[in-house]
PDB file of C-alpha atoms in Angstrom:
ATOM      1  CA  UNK F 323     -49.159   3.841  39.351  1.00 85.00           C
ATOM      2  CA  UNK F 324     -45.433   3.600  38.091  1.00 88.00           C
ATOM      3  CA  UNK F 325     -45.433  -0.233  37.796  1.00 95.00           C
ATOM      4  CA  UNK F 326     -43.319  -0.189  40.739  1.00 97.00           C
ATOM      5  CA  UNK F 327     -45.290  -0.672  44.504  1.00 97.00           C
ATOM      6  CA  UNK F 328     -44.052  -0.227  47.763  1.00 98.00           C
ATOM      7  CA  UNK F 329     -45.247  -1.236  50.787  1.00 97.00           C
ATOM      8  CA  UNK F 330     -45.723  -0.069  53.546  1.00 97.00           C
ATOM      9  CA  UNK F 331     -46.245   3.420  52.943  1.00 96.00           C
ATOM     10  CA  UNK F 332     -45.932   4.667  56.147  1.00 97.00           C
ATOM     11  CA  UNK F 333     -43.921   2.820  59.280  1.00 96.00           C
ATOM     12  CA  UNK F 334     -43.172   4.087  62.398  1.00 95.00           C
ATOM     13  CA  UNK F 335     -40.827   1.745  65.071  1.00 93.00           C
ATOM     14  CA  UNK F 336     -38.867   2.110  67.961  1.00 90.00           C
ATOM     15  CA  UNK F 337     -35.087   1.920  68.103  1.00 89.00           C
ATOM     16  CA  UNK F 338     -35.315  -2.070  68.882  1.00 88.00           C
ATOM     17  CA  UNK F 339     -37.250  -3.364  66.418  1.00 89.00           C
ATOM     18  CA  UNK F 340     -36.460  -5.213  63.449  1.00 94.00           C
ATOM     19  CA  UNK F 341     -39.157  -4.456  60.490  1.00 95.00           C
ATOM     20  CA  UNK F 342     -38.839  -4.700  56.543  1.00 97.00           C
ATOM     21  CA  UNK F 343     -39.540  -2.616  53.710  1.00 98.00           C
ATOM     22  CA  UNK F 344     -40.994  -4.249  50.551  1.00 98.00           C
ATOM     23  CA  UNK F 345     -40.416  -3.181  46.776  1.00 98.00           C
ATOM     24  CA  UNK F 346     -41.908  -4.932  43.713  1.00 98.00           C
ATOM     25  CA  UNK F 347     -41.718  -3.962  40.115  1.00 97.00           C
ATOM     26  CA  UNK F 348     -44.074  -5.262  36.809  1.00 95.00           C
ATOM     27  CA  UNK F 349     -42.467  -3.784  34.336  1.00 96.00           C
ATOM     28  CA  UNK F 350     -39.225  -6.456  33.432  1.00 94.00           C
ATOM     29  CA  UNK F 351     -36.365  -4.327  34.321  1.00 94.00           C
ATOM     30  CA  UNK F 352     -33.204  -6.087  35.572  1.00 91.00           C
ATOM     31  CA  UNK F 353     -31.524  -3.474  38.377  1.00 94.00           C
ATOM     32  CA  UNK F 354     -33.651  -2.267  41.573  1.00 96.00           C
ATOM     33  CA  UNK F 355     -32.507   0.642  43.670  1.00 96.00           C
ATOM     34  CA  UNK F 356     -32.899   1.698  47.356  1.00 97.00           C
ATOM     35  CA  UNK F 357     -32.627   5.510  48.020  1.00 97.00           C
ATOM     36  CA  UNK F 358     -32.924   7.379  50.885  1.00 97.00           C
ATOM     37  CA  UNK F 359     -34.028  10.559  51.057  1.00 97.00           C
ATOM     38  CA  UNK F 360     -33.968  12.819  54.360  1.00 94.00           C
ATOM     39  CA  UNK F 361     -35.072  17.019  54.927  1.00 88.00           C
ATOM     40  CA  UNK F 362     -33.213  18.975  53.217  1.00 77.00           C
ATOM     41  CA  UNK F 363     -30.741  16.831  51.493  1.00 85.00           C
ATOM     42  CA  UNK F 364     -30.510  15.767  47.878  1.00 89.00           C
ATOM     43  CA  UNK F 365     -31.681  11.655  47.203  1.00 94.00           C
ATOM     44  CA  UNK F 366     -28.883   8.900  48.186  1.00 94.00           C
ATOM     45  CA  UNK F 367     -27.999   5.464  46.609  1.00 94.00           C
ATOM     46  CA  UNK F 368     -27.891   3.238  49.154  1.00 95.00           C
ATOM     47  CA  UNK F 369     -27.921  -0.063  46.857  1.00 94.00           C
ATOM     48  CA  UNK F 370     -28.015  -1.644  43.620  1.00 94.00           C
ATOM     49  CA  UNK F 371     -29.153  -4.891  42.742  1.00 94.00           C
ATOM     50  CA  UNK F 372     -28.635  -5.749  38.443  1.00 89.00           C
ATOM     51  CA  UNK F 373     -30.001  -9.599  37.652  1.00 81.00           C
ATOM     52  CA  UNK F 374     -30.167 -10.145  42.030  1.00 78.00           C
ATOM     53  CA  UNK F 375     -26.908  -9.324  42.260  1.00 82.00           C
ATOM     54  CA  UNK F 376     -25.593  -6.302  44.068  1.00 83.00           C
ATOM     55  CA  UNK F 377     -23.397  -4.200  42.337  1.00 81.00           C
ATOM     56  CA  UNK F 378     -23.817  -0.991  44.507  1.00 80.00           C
ATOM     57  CA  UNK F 379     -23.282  -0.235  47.897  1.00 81.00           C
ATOM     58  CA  UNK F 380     -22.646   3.073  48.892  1.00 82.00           C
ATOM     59  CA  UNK F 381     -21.127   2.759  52.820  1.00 86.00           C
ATOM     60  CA  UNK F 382     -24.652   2.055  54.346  1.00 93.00           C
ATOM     61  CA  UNK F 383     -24.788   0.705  57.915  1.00 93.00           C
ATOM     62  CA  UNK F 384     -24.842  -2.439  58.652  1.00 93.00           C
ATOM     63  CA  UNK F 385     -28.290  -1.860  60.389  1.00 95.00           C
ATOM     64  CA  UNK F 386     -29.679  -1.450  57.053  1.00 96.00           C
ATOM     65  CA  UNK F 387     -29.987  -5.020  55.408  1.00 95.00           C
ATOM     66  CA  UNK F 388     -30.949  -4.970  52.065  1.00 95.00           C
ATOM     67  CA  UNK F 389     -32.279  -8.696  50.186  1.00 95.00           C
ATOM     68  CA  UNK F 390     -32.953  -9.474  46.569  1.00 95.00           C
ATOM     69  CA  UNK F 391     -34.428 -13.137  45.926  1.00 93.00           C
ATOM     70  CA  UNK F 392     -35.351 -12.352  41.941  1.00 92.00           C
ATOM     71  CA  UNK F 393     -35.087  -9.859  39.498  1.00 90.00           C
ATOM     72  CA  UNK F 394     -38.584  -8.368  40.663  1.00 95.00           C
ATOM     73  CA  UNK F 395     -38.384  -8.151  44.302  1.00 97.00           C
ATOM     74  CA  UNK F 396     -36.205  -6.177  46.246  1.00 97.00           C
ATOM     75  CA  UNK F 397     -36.264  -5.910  50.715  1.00 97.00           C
ATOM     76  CA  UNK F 398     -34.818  -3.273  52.947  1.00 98.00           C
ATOM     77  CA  UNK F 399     -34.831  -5.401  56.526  1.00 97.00           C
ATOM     78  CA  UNK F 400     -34.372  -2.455  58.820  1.00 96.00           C
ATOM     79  CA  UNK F 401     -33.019  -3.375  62.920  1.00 93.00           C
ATOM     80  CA  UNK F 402     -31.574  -1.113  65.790  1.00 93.00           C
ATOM     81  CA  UNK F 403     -32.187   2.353  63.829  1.00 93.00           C
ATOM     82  CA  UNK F 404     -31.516   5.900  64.829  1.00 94.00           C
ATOM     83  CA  UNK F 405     -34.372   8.204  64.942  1.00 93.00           C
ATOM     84  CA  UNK F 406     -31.407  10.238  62.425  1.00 93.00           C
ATOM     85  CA  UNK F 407     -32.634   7.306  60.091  1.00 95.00           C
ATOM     86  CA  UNK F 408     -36.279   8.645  59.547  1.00 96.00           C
ATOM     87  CA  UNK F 409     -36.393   9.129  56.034  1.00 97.00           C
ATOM     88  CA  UNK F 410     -38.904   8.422  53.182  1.00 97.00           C
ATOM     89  CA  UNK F 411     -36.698   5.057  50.984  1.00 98.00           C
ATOM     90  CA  UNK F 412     -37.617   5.302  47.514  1.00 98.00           C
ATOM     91  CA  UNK F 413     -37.195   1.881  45.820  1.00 98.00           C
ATOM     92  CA  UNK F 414     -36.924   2.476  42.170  1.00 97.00           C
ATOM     93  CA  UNK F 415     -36.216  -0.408  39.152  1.00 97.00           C
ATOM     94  CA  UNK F 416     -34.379   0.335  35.818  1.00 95.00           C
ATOM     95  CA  UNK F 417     -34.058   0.096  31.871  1.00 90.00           C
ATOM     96  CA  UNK F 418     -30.821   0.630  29.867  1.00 88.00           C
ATOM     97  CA  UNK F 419     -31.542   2.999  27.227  1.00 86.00           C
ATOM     98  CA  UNK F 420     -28.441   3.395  25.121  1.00 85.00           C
ATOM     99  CA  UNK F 421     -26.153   2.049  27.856  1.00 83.00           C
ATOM    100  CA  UNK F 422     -27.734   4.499  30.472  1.00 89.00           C
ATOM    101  CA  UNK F 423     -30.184   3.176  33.198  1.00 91.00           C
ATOM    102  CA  UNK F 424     -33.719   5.310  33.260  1.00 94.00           C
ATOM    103  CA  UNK F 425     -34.974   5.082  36.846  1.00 96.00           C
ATOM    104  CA  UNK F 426     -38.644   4.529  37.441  1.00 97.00           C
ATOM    105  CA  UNK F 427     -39.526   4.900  41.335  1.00 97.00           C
ATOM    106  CA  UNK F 428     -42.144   3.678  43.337  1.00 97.00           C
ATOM    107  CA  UNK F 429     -44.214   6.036  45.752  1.00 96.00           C
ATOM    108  CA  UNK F 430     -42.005   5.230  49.026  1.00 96.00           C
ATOM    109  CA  UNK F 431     -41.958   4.112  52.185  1.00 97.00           C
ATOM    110  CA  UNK F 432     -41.898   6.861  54.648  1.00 96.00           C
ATOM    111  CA  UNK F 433     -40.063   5.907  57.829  1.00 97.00           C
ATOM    112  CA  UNK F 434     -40.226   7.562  61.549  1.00 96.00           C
ATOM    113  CA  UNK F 435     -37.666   5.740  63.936  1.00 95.00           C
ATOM    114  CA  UNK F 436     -38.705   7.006  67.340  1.00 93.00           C
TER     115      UNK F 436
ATOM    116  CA  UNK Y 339     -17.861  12.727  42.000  1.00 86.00           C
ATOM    117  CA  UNK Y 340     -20.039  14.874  39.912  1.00 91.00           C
ATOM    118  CA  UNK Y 341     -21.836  18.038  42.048  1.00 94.00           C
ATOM    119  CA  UNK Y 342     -24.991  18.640  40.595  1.00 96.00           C
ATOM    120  CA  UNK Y 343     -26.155  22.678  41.104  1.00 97.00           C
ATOM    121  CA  UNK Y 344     -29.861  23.374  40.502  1.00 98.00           C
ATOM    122  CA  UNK Y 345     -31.305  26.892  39.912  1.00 97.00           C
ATOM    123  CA  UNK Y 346     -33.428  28.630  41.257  1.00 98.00           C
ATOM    124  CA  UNK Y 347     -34.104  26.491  44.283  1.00 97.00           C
ATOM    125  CA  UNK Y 348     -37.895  27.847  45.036  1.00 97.00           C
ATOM    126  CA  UNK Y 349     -40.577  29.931  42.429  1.00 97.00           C
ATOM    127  CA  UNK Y 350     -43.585  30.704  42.550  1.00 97.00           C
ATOM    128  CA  UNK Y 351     -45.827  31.041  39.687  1.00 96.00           C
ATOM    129  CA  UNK Y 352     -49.241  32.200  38.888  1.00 97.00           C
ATOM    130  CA  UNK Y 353     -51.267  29.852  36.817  1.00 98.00           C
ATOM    131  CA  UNK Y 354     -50.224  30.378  33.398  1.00 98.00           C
ATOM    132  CA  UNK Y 355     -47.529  31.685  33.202  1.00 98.00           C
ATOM    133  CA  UNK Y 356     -44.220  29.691  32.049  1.00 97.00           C
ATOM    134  CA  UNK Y 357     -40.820  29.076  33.572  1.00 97.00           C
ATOM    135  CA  UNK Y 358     -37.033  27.439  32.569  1.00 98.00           C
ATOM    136  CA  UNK Y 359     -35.545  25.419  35.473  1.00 98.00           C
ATOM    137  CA  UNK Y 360     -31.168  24.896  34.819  1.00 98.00           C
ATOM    138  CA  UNK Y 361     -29.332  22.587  36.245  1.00 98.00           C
ATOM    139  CA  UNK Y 362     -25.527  22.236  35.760  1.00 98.00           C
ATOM    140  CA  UNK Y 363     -22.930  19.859  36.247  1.00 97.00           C
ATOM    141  CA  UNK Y 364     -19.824  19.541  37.239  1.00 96.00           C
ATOM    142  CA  UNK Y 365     -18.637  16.772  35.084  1.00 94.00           C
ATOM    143  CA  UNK Y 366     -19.694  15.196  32.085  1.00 93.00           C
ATOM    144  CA  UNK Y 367     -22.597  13.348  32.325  1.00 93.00           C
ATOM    145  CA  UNK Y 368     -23.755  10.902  29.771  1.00 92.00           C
ATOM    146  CA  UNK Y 369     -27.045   9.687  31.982  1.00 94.00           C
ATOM    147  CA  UNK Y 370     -28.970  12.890  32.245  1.00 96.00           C
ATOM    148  CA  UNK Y 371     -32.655  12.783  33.896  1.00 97.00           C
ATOM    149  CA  UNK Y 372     -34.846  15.069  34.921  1.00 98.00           C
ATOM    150  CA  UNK Y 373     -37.753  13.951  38.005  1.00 98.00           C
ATOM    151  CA  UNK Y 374     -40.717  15.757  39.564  1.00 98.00           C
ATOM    152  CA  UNK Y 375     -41.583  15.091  43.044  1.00 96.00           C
ATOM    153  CA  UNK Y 376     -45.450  15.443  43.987  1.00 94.00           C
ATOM    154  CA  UNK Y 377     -46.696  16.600  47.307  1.00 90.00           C
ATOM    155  CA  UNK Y 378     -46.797  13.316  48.396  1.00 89.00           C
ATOM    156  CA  UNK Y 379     -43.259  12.444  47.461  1.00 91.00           C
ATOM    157  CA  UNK Y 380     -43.703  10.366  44.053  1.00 94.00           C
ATOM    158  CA  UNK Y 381     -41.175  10.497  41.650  1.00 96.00           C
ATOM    159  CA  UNK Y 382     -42.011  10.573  38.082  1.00 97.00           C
ATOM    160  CA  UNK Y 383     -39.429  10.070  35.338  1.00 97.00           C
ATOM    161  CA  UNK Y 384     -40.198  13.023  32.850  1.00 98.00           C
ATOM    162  CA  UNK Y 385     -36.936  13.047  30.402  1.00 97.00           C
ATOM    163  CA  UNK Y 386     -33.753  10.824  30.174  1.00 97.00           C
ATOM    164  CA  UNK Y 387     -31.814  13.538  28.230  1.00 97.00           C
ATOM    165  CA  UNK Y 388     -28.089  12.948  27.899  1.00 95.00           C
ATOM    166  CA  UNK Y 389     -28.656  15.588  24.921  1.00 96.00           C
ATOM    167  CA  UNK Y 390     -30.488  17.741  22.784  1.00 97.00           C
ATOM    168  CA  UNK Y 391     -34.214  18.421  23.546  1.00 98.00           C
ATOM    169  CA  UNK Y 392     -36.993  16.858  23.753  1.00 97.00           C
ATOM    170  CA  UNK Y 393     -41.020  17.881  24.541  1.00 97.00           C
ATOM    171  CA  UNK Y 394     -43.564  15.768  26.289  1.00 96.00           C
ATOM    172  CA  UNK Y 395     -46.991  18.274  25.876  1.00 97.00           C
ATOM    173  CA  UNK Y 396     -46.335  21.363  27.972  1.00 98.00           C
ATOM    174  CA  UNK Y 397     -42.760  19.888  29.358  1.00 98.00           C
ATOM    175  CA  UNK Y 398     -39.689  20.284  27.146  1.00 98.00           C
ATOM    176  CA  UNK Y 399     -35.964  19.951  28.054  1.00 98.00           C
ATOM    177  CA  UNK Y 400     -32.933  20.765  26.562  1.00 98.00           C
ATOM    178  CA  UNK Y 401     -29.252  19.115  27.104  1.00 98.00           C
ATOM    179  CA  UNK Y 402     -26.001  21.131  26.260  1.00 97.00           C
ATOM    180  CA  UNK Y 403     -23.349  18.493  26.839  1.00 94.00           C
ATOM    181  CA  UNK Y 404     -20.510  20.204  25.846  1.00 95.00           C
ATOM    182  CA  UNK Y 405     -21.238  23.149  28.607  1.00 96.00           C
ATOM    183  CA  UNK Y 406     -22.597  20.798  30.999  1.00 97.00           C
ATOM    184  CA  UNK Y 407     -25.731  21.924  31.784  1.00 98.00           C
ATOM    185  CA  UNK Y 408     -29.191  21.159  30.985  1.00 98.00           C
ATOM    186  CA  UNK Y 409     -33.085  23.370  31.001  1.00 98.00           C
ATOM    187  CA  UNK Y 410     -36.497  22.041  31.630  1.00 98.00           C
ATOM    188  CA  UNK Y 411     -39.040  24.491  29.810  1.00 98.00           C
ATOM    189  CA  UNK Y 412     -42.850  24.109  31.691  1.00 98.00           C
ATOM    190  CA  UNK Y 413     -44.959  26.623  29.690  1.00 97.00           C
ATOM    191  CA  UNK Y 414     -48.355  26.965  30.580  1.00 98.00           C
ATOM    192  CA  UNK Y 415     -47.905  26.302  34.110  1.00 97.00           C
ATOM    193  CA  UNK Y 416     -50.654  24.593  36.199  1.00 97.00           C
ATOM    194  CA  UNK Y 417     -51.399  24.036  40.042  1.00 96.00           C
ATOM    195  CA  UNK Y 418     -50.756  19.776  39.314  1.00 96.00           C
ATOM    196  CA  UNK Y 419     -47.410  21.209  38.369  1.00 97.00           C
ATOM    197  CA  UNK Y 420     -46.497  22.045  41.598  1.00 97.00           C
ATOM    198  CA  UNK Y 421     -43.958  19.742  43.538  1.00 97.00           C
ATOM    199  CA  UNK Y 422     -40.175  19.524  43.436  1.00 97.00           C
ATOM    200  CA  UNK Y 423     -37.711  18.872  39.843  1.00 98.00           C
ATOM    201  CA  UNK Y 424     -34.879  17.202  40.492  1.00 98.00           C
ATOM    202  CA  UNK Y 425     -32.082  16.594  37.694  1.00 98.00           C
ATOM    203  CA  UNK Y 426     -29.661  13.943  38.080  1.00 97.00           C
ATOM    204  CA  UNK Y 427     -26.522  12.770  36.248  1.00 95.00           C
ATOM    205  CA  UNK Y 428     -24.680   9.938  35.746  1.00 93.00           C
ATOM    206  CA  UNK Y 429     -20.921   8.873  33.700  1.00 88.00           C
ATOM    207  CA  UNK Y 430     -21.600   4.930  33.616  1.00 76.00           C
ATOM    208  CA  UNK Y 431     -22.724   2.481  36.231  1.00 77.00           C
ATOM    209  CA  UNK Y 432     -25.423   2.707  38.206  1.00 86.00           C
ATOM    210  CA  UNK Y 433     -24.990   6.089  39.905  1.00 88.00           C
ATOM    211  CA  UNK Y 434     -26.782   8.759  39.197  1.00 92.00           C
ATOM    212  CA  UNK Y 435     -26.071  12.322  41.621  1.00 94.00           C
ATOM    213  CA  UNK Y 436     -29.048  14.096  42.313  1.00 96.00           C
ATOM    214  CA  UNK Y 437     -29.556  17.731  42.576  1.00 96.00           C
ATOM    215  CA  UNK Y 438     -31.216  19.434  45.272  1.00 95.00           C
ATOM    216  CA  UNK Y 439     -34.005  20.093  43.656  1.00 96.00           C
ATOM    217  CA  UNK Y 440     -36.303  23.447  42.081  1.00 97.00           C
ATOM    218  CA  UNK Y 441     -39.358  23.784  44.395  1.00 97.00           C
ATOM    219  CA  UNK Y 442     -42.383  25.102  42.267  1.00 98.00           C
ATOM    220  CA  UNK Y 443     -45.559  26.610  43.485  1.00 97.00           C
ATOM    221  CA  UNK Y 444     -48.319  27.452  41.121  1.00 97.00           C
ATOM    222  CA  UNK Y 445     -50.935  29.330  42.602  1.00 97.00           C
ATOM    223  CA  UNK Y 446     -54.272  29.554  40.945  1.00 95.00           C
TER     224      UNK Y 446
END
């Protein structure tokens, strides 16, 4: 247990639905993070959220909606995916430490789009 | 942006033995972390290591900023060790590039 849960673990949904990923951290930090990470390829930032606020977004698709209400919950509202977007999204929360963020991730949420 | 090169990208070790994982950038860096990824595709934080070295029990890692490139020493290697490292970098804000990633196999 990193401090920082995700749920649900697993999700599988057709190309029509609309369905939501769910991050929470315990442990105080101030930015949360979605990645994505598909076969084969190294992780990608999708979005950054410091004090609710995003300050990231790195050319995601519109289809991909991401929410932040407080500095402790973060939302990935998912609708009309490609089964390209199967991917396990790793939520993850951060520190500074001398300026520098230190990531902590949760387990993931592992995604098939069929 | 930075490219992040990881080497080697798969080893195998018998239990035991020891190993030194590199990673090299292409850029400065001055957020420097190094991950391992478990079968089941947690991420645990083991070093934030802009430079020098540190050691966490069996784990150590070592940062050469001025040749842009960092090791992560596992000595002692054992089956939990298994999984994927990843080393990732970072010059300011929130991004960090991520390698591709050193997949380890211990074998018993």
């Amino acid at each position: 247990e990193t401090g920082v849960t995700q749920t649900p673990r697993h999700l599988v949904m057709g190309m029509t639905n609309k369905k939501s990923l769910k991050c929470e951290q315990h442990l105080g930090h101030n930015a949360m993070y979605w990645y994505k990470q598909s076969a084969k390829k190294p992780l990608e930032l999708m979005f950054v959220y410091n004090f609710k606020e995003q300050t990231e977004n790195n050319s995601v698709p519109s289809r991909f909606s991401p929410e932040c209400p407080n500095s402790s919950h973060l939302f990935l509202h998912l609708h009309t995916l490609q089964p390209e977007d199967s991917a396990l999204y790793l939520c993850a929360s951060s520190r500074p430490v001398s300026g520098a963020n230190v990531l902590t991730f949760g387990a993931g949420s592992r995604l098939t789009v069929l | 942006g930075i490219q992040v090169e990881q080497s080697p990208p798969d080893l195998i070790l018998q239990e035991g033995a020891n190993s030194t994982l590199r990673c090299n950038f292409s850029d400065s860096v001055n957020n420097l972390q190094w991950f391992h990824q478990n079968p089941w595709g947690q991420l645990i934080n083991l070093f934030y290591i802009p430079s020098g070295t540190k050691q966490n029990g069996r784990l150590s890692a070592t940062t050469v900023a001025t040749e842009r490139y960092s090791l992560l020493y596992i000595s002692s290697s054992q089956t939990t060790d298994s999984g994927v490292y990843f080393c990732a970098g970072g010059a300011g804000s929130y991004q960090l590039t991520f390698g591709k990633g050193t997949k380890l196999s211990v074998i018993p």
